[in-house]
CSV table of C-alpha atoms and ligand atoms in Angstrom, one decimal:
chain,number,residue,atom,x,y,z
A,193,UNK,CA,-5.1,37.8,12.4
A,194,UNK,CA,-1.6,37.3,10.7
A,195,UNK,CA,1.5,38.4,13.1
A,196,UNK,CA,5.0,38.9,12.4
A,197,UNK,CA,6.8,36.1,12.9
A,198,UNK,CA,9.0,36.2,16.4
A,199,UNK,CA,12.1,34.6,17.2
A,200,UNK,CA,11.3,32.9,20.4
A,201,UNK,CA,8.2,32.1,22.1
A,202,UNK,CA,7.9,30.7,25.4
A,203,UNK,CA,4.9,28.4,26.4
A,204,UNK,CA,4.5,28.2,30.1
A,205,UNK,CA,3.2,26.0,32.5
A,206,UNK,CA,0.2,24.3,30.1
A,207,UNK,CA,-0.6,20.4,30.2
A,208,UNK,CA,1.0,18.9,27.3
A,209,UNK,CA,-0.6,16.2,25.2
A,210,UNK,CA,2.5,15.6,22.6
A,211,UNK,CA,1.3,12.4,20.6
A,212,UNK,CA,4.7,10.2,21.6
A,213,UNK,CA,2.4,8.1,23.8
A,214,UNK,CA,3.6,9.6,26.5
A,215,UNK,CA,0.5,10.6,28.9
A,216,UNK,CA,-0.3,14.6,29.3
A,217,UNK,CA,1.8,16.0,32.0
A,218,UNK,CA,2.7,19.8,33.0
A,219,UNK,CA,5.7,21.6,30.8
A,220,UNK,CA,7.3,24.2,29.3
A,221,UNK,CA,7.6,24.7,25.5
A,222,UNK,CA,10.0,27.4,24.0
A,223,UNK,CA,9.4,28.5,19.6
A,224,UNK,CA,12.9,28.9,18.2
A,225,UNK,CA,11.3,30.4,14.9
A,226,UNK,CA,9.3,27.7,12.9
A,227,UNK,CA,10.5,24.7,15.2
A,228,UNK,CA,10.1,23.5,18.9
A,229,UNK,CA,13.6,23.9,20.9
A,230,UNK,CA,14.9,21.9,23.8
A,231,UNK,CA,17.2,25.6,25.0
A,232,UNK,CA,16.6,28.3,27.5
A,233,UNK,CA,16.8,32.0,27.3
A,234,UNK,CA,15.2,34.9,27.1
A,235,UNK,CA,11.8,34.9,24.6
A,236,UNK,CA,10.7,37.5,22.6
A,237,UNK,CA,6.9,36.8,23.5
A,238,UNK,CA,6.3,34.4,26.7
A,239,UNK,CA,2.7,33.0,27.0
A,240,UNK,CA,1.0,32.2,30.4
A,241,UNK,CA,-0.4,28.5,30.0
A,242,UNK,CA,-1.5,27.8,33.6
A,243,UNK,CA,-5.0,25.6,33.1
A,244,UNK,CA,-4.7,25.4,29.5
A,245,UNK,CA,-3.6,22.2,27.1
A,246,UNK,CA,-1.6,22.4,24.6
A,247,UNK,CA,-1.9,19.8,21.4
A,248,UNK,CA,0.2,19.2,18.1
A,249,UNK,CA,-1.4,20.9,15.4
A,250,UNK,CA,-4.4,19.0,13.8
A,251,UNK,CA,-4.1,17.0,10.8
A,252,UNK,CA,-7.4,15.9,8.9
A,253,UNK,CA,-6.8,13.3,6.6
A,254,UNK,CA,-9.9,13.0,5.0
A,255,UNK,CA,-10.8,16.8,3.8
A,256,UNK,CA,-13.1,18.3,0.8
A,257,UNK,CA,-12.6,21.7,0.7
A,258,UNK,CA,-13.4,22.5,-2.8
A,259,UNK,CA,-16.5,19.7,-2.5
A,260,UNK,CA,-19.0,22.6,-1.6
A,261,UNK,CA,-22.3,21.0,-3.1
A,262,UNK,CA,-23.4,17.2,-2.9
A,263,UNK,CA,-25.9,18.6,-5.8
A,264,UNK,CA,-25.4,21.4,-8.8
A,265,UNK,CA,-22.1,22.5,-8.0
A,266,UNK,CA,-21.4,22.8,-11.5
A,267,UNK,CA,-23.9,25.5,-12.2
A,268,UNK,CA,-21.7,27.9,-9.7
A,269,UNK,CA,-19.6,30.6,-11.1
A,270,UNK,CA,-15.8,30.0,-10.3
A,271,UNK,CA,-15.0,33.1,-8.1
A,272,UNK,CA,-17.6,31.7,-6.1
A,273,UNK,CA,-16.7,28.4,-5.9
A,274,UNK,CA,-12.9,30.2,-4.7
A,275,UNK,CA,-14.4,32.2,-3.0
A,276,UNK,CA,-15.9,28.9,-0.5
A,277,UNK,CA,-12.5,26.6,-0.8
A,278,UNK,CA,-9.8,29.7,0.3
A,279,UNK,CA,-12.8,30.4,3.4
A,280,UNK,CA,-12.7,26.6,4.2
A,281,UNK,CA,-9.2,26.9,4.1
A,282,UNK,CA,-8.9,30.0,6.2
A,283,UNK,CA,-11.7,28.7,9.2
A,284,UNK,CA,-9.3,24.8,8.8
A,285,UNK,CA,-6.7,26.9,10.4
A,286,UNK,CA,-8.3,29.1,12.8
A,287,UNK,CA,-9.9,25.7,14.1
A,288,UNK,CA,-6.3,24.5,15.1
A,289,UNK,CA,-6.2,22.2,11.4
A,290,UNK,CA,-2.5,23.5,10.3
A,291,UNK,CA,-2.2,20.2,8.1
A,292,UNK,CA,-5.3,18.7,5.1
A,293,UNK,CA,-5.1,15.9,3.3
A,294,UNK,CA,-7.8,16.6,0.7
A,295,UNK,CA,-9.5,13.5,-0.5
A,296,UNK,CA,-11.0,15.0,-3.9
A,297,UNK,CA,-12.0,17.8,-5.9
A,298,UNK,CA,-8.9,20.6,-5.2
A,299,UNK,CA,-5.8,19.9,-7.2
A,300,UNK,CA,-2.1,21.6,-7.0
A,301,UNK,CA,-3.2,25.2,-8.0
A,302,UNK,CA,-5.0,25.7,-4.9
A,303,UNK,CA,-1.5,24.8,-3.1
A,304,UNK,CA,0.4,27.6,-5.1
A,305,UNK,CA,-2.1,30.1,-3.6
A,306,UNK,CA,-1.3,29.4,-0.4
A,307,UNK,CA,2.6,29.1,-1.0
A,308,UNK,CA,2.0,32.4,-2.6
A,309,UNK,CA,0.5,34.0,0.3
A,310,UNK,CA,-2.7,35.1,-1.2
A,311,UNK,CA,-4.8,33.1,1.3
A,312,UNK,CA,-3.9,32.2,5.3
A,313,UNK,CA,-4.2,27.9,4.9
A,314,UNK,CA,-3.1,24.9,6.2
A,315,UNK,CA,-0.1,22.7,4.3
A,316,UNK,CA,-2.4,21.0,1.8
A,317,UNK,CA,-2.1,17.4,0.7
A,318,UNK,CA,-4.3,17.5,-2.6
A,319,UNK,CA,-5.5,14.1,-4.9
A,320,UNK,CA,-7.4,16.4,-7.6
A,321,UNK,CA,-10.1,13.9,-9.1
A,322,UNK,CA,-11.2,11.0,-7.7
A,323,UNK,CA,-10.9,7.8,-9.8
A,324,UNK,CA,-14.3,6.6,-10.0
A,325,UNK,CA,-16.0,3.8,-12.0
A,326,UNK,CA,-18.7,4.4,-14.6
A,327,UNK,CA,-22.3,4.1,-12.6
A,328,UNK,CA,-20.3,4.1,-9.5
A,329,UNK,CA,-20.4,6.6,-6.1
A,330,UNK,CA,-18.6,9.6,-8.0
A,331,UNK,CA,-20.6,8.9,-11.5
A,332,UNK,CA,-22.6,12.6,-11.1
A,333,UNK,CA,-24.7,12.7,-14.5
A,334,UNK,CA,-28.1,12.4,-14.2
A,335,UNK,CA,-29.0,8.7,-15.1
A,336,UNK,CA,-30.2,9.0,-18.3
A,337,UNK,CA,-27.7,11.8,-19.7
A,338,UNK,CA,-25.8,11.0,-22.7
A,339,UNK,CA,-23.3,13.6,-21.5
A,340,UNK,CA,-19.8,11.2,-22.1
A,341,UNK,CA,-18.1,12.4,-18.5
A,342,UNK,CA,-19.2,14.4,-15.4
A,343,UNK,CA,-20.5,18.1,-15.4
A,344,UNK,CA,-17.8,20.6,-15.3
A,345,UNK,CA,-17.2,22.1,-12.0
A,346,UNK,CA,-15.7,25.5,-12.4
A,347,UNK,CA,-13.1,25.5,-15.0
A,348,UNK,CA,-10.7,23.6,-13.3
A,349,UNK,CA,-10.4,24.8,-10.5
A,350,UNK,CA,-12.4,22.2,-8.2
A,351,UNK,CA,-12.7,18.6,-10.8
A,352,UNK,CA,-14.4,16.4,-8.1
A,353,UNK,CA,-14.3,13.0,-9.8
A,354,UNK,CA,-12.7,10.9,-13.3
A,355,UNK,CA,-14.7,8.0,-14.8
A,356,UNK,CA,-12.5,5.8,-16.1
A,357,UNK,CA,-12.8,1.9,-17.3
A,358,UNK,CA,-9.9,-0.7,-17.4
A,359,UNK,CA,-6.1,-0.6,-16.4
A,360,UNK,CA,-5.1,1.8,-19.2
A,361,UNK,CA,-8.0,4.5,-18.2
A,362,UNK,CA,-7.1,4.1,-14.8
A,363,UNK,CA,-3.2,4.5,-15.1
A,364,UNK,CA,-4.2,7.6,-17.5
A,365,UNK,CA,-6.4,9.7,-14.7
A,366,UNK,CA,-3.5,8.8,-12.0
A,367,UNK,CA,-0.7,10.2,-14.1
A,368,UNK,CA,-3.2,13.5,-14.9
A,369,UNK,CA,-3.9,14.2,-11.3
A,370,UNK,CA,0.1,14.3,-10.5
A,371,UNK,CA,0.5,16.5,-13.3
A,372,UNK,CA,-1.7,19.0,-11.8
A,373,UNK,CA,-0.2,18.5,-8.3
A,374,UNK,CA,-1.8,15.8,-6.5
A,375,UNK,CA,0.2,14.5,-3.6
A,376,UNK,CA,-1.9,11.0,-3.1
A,377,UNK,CA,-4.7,9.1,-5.4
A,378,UNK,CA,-8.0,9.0,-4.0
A,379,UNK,CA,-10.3,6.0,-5.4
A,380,UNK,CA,-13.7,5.0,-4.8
A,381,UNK,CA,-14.0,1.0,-4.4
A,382,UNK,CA,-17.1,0.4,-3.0
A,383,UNK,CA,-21.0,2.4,-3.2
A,384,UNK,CA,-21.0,5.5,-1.1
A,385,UNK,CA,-24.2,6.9,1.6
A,386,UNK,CA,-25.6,9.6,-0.9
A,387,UNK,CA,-25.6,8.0,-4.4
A,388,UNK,CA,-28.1,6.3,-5.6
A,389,UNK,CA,-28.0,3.1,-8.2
A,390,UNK,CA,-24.9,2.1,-6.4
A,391,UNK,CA,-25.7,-0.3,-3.1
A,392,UNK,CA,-23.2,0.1,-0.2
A,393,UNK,CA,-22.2,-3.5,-0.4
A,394,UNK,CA,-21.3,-3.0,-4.4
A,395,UNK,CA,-17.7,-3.1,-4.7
A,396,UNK,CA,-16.5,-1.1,-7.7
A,397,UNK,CA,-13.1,-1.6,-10.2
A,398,UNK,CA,-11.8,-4.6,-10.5
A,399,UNK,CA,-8.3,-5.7,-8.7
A,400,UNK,CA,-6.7,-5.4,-11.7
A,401,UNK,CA,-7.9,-1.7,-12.2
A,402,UNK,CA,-6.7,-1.2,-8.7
A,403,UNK,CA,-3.3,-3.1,-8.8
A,404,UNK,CA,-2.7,-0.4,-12.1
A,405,UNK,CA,-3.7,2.8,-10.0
A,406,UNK,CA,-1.4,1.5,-7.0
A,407,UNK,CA,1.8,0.6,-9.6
A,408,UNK,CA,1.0,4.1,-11.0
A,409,UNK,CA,0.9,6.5,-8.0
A,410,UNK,CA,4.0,4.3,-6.3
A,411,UNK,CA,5.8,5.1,-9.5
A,412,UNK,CA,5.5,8.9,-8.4
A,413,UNK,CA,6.8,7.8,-4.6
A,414,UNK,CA,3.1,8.5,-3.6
A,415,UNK,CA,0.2,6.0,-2.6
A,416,UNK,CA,-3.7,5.4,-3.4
A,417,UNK,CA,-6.0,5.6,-0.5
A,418,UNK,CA,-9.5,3.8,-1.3
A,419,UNK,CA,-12.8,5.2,0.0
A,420,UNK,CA,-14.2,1.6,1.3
A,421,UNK,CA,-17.7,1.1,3.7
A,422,UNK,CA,-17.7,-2.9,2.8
A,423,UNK,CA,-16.1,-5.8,2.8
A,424,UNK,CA,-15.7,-7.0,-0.6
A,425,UNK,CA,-14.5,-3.7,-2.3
A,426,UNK,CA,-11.9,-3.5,0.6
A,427,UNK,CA,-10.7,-6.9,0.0
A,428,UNK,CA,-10.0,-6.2,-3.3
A,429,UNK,CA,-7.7,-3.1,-2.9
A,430,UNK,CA,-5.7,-4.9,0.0
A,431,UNK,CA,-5.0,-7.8,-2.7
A,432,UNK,CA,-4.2,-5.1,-5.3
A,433,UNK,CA,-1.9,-3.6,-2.4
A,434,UNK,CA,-3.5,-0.4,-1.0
A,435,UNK,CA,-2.6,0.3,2.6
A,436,UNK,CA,-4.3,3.2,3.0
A,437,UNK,CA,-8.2,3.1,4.3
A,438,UNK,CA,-11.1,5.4,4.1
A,439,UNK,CA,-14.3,4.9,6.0
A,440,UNK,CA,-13.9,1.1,6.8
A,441,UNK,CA,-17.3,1.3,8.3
A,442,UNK,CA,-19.0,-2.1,7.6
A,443,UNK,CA,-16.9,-4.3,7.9
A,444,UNK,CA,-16.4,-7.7,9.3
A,445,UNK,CA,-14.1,-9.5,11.7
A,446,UNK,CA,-12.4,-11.2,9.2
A,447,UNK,CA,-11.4,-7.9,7.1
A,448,UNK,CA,-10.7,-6.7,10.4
A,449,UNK,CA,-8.3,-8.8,10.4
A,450,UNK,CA,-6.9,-8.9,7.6
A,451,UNK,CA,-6.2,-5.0,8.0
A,452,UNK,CA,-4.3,-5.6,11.0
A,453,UNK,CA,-2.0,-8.2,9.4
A,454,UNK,CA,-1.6,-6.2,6.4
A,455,UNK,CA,-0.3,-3.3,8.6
A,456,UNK,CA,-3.1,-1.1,6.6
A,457,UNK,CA,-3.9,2.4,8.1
A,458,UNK,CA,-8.2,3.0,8.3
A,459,UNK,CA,-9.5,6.5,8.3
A,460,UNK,CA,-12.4,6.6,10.3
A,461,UNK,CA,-14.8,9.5,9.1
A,462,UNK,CA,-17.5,10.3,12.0
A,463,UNK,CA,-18.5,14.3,11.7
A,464,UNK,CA,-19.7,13.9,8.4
A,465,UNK,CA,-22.5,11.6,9.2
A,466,UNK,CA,-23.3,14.0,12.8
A,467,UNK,CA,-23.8,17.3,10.5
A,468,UNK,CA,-25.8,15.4,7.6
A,469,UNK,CA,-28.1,13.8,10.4
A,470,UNK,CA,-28.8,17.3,12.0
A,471,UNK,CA,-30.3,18.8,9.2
A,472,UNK,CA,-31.0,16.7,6.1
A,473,UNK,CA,-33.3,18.8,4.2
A,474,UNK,CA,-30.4,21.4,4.1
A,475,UNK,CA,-28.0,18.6,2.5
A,476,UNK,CA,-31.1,17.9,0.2
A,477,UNK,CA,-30.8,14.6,1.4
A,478,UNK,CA,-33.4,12.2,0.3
A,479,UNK,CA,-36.2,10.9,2.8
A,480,UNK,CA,-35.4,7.3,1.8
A,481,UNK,CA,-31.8,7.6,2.6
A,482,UNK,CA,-32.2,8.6,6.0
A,483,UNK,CA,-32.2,5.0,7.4
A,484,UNK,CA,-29.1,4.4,6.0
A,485,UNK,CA,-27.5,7.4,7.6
A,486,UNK,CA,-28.7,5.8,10.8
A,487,UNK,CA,-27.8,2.2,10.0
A,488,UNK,CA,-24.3,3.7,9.3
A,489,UNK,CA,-24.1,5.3,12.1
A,490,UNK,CA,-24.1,2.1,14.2
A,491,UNK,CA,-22.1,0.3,12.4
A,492,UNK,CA,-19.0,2.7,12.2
A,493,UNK,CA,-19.3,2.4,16.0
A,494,UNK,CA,-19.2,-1.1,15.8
A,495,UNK,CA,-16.3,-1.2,13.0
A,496,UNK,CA,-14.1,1.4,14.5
A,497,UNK,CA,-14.4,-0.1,17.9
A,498,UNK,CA,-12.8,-3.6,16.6
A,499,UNK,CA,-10.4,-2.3,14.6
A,500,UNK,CA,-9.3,-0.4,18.0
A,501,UNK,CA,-9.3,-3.6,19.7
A,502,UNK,CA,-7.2,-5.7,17.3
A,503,UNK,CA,-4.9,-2.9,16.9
A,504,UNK,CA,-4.8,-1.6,13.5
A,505,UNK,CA,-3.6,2.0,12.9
A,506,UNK,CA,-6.2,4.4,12.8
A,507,UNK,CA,-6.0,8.0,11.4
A,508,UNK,CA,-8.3,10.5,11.4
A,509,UNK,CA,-10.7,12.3,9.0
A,510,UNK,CA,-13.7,14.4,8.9
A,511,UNK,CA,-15.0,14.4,6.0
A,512,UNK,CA,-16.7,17.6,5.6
A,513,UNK,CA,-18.3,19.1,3.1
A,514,UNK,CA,-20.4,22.3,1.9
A,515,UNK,CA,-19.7,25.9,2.2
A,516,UNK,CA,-19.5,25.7,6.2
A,517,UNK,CA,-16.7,23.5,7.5
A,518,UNK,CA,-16.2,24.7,10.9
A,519,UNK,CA,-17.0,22.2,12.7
A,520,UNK,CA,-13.8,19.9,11.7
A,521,UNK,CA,-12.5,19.0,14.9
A,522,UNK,CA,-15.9,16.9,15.9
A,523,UNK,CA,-14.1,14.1,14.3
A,524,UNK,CA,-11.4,14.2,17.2
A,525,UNK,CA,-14.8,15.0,19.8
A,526,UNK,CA,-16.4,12.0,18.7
A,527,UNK,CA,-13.7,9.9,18.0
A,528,UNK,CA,-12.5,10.2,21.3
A,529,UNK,CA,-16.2,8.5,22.8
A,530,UNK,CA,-15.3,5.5,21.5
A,531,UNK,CA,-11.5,5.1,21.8
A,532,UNK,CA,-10.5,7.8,24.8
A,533,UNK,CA,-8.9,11.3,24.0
A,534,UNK,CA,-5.7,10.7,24.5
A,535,UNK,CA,-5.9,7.8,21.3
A,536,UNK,CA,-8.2,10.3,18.7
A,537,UNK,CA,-5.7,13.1,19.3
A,538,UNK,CA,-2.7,10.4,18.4
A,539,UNK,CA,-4.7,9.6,15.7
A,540,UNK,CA,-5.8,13.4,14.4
A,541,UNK,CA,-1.9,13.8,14.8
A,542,UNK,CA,0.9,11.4,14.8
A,543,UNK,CA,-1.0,8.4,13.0
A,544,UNK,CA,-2.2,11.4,10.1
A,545,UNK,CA,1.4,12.4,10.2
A,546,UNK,CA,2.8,9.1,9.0
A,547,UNK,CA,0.0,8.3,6.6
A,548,UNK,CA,0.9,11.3,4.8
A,549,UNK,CA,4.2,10.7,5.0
A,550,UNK,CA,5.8,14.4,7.1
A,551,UNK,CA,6.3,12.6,10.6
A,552,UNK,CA,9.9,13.9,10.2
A,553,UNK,CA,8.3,17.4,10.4
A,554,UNK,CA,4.8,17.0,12.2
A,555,UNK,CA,2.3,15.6,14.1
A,556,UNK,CA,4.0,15.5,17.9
A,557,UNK,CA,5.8,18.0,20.3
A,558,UNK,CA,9.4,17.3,20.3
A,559,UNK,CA,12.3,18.8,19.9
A,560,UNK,CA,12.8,19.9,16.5
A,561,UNK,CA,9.6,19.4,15.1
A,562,UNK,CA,8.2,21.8,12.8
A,563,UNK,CA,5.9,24.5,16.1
A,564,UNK,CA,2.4,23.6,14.6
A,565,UNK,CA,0.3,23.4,18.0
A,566,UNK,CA,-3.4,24.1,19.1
A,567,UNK,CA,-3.7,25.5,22.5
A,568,UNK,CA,-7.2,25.2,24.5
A,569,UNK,CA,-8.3,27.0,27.8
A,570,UNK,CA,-8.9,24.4,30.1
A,571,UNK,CA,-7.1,21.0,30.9
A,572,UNK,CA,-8.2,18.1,28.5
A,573,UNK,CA,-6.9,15.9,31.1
A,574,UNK,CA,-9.4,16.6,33.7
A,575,UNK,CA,-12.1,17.6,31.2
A,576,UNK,CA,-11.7,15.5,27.7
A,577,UNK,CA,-15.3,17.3,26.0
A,578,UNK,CA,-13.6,20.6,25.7
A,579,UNK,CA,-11.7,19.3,22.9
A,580,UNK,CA,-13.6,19.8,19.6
A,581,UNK,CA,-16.5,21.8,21.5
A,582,UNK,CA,-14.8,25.1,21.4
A,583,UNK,CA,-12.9,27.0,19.6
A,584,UNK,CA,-9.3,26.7,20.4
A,585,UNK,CA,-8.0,30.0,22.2
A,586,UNK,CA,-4.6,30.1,20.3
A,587,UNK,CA,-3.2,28.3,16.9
A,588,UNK,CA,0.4,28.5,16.0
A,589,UNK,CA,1.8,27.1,12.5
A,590,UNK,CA,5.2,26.9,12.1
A,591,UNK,CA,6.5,29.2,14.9
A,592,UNK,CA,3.8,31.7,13.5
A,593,UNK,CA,0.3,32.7,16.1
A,594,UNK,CA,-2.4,32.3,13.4
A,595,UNK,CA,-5.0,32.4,16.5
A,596,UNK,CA,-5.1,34.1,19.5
A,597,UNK,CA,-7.6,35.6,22.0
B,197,ZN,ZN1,-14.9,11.8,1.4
């Protein structure tokens, strides 16, 4: 699976799609160890591309590795629970994913594993816990517990979600989840799809909570990203000054709107919803929640459409979770129905790359970019459905074949 890493490959003859806005055309590539070169020369490995695409590498910005159970995760042993988040790791990359943002539940230690070679994973971008309000979408105790905080999950290696009231609470979960190595601060401001108790429409934390997680996390150089399906709950975080969107999947014209003028970035999040409609009874989904999925379905259509139409930048995210997440690139699949191929790969690449911050290093094929690419037999441009149907024949991170036939 792993190969040495070789000086110089050469990439011949594939259709490019490089994420600069540029439309896919024919090239050459040439891998001057971990970055993409503009010279000539002999290569140490030369690959024959004719009829295949070649693509930056992935970037999901809205992953859950360690989120493995939407129920009882915290009766699971902690090898086990390892076990799941270094194979989601390992399957990210084979799928062509060299770059997660992880929106909750893994924190820095999972990073030093990689770094440390122990498991083959994508650069991680982890949040650790996600800052959630008492009684809100990430409050996990049954409803009548008098347990004071959320079930354990595994002695710290996968801590899902902190319940924390007022400014003070709030500025003290941000501060713990950069100690233990978060990159970014998730927060949930509005009801999610599978809790009950908390309505869709609710909006959840107060400005003033949120204004005191954004101070926090820009006081670390970092951001907050809010998980928001409504209206009112978004509003609130783009007047506490969050830029950074997740879901944005109910909204109306007039957020819309306001998004766009605000130069906010929206993560749309579309596979999730495809996987939990397949096979409900396996997610232990509820019978009575099963309308929503289906109302929610339609209306991210309708949301993501608009926002395409007015402009506003959109990123990418799958939002998987469970102990199989193979199927991450159905976000760029479905994503590219609505808005065309060419825009959900921009999006899975060059839009992730900014919102997280490494567009120096990632996210399109130029010279001197970091040689993360995802390589698919067949040309996109003549025959779009092959991206995020199969798997990709080849992966490369950083100059290195992860993937290959
Ligand atoms: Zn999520």
């Amino acid at each position: 699976m792993e190969e040495q890493l070789m000086s110089v490959i050469g990439l011949r003859g594939a259709t490019v799609f490089d994420s600069t806005g540029r439309d896919p055309h024919r090239a050459d590539l040439r891998l001057h160890d971990d970055v993409i070169d503009t010279g000539s020369g002999p290569a140490d490995e030369v690959l024959d591309l004719d009829g295949h695409t070649v693509l930056p590498g992935f970037i999901d910005a809205h992953a859950h590795v360690g989120l493995l159970s939407l129920y009882g995760q915290a009766s699971w042993s902690a090898a086990e629970q390892a076990g799941y988040v270094f194979r989601n790791l390992r399957e990210s990359l084979d799928q062509g994913f060299t770059t997660l943002r992880d929106l909750g539940g893994i924190d820095g230690g999972v990073l030093k594993a990689i770094k440390a070679g122990l498991i083959n994973g994508p650069r991680v971008h982890p949040s650790g816990q996600i800052l959630s309000q008492i009684g809100g979408h990430g409050d996990m105790r049954p409803k009548f517990s008098d347990e004071p905080d959320n079930p354990g999950l595994g002695g710290g290696l996968v801590r899902n979600h902190a319940l924390c009231t007022g400014p003070d609470q709030v500025r003290a979960a941000v501060r713990n989840q950069f100690r233990r190595g978060a990159t970014q601060i998730k927060m949930f401001v509005t009801g999610g799809v599978l809790s009950e108790g908390d309505p869709l429409e609710s909006p959840q934390f107060t400005v003033e909570e949120i204004r005191a997680a954004q101070d926090e996390a820009q006081s670390h150089g970092s951001y907050v990203t809010v998980h928001a399906h409504t209206d009112t709950g978004l509003l609130r975080a783009l007047e506490a000054g969050v830029r950074s969107f997740e879901h944005a999947s109910m909204i109306d014209e007039e957020t819309a709107s306001a998004l766009q003028r605000s130069g906010s970035t929206v993560v749309p999040t579309l596979a999730v919803d495809e996987i939990l409609a397949s096979d409900p009874a396996a997610w232990g989904v509820p019978d009575h929640l099963l309308d929503d999925l289906d109302h929610l379905h339609t209306e991210q259509r309708r949301s993501l459409t608009m926002l395409h139409d007015l402009g506003v930048s959109l990123g990418s995210g799958a939002d998987l979770i469970g102990t199989e997440q193979r199927t991450r690139a159905r976000q760029i699949y479905l994503m590219a129905k609505e808005i065309g191929l060419a825009n959900a790969i921009e999006s899975a690449t060059r839009v992730n790359a900014e919102l997280l911050r490494i567009s120096d290093r990632v996210g399109t094929i130029e010279p001197g970019k970091l040689a993360d690419l995802v390589i698919y037999e067949g040309d996109a441009a003549e025959d779009p459905e092959i991206i995020g149907t199969r798997p990709p024949k080849y992966v490369i991170q950083s100059g290195r074949i992860i993937r290959r036939p």
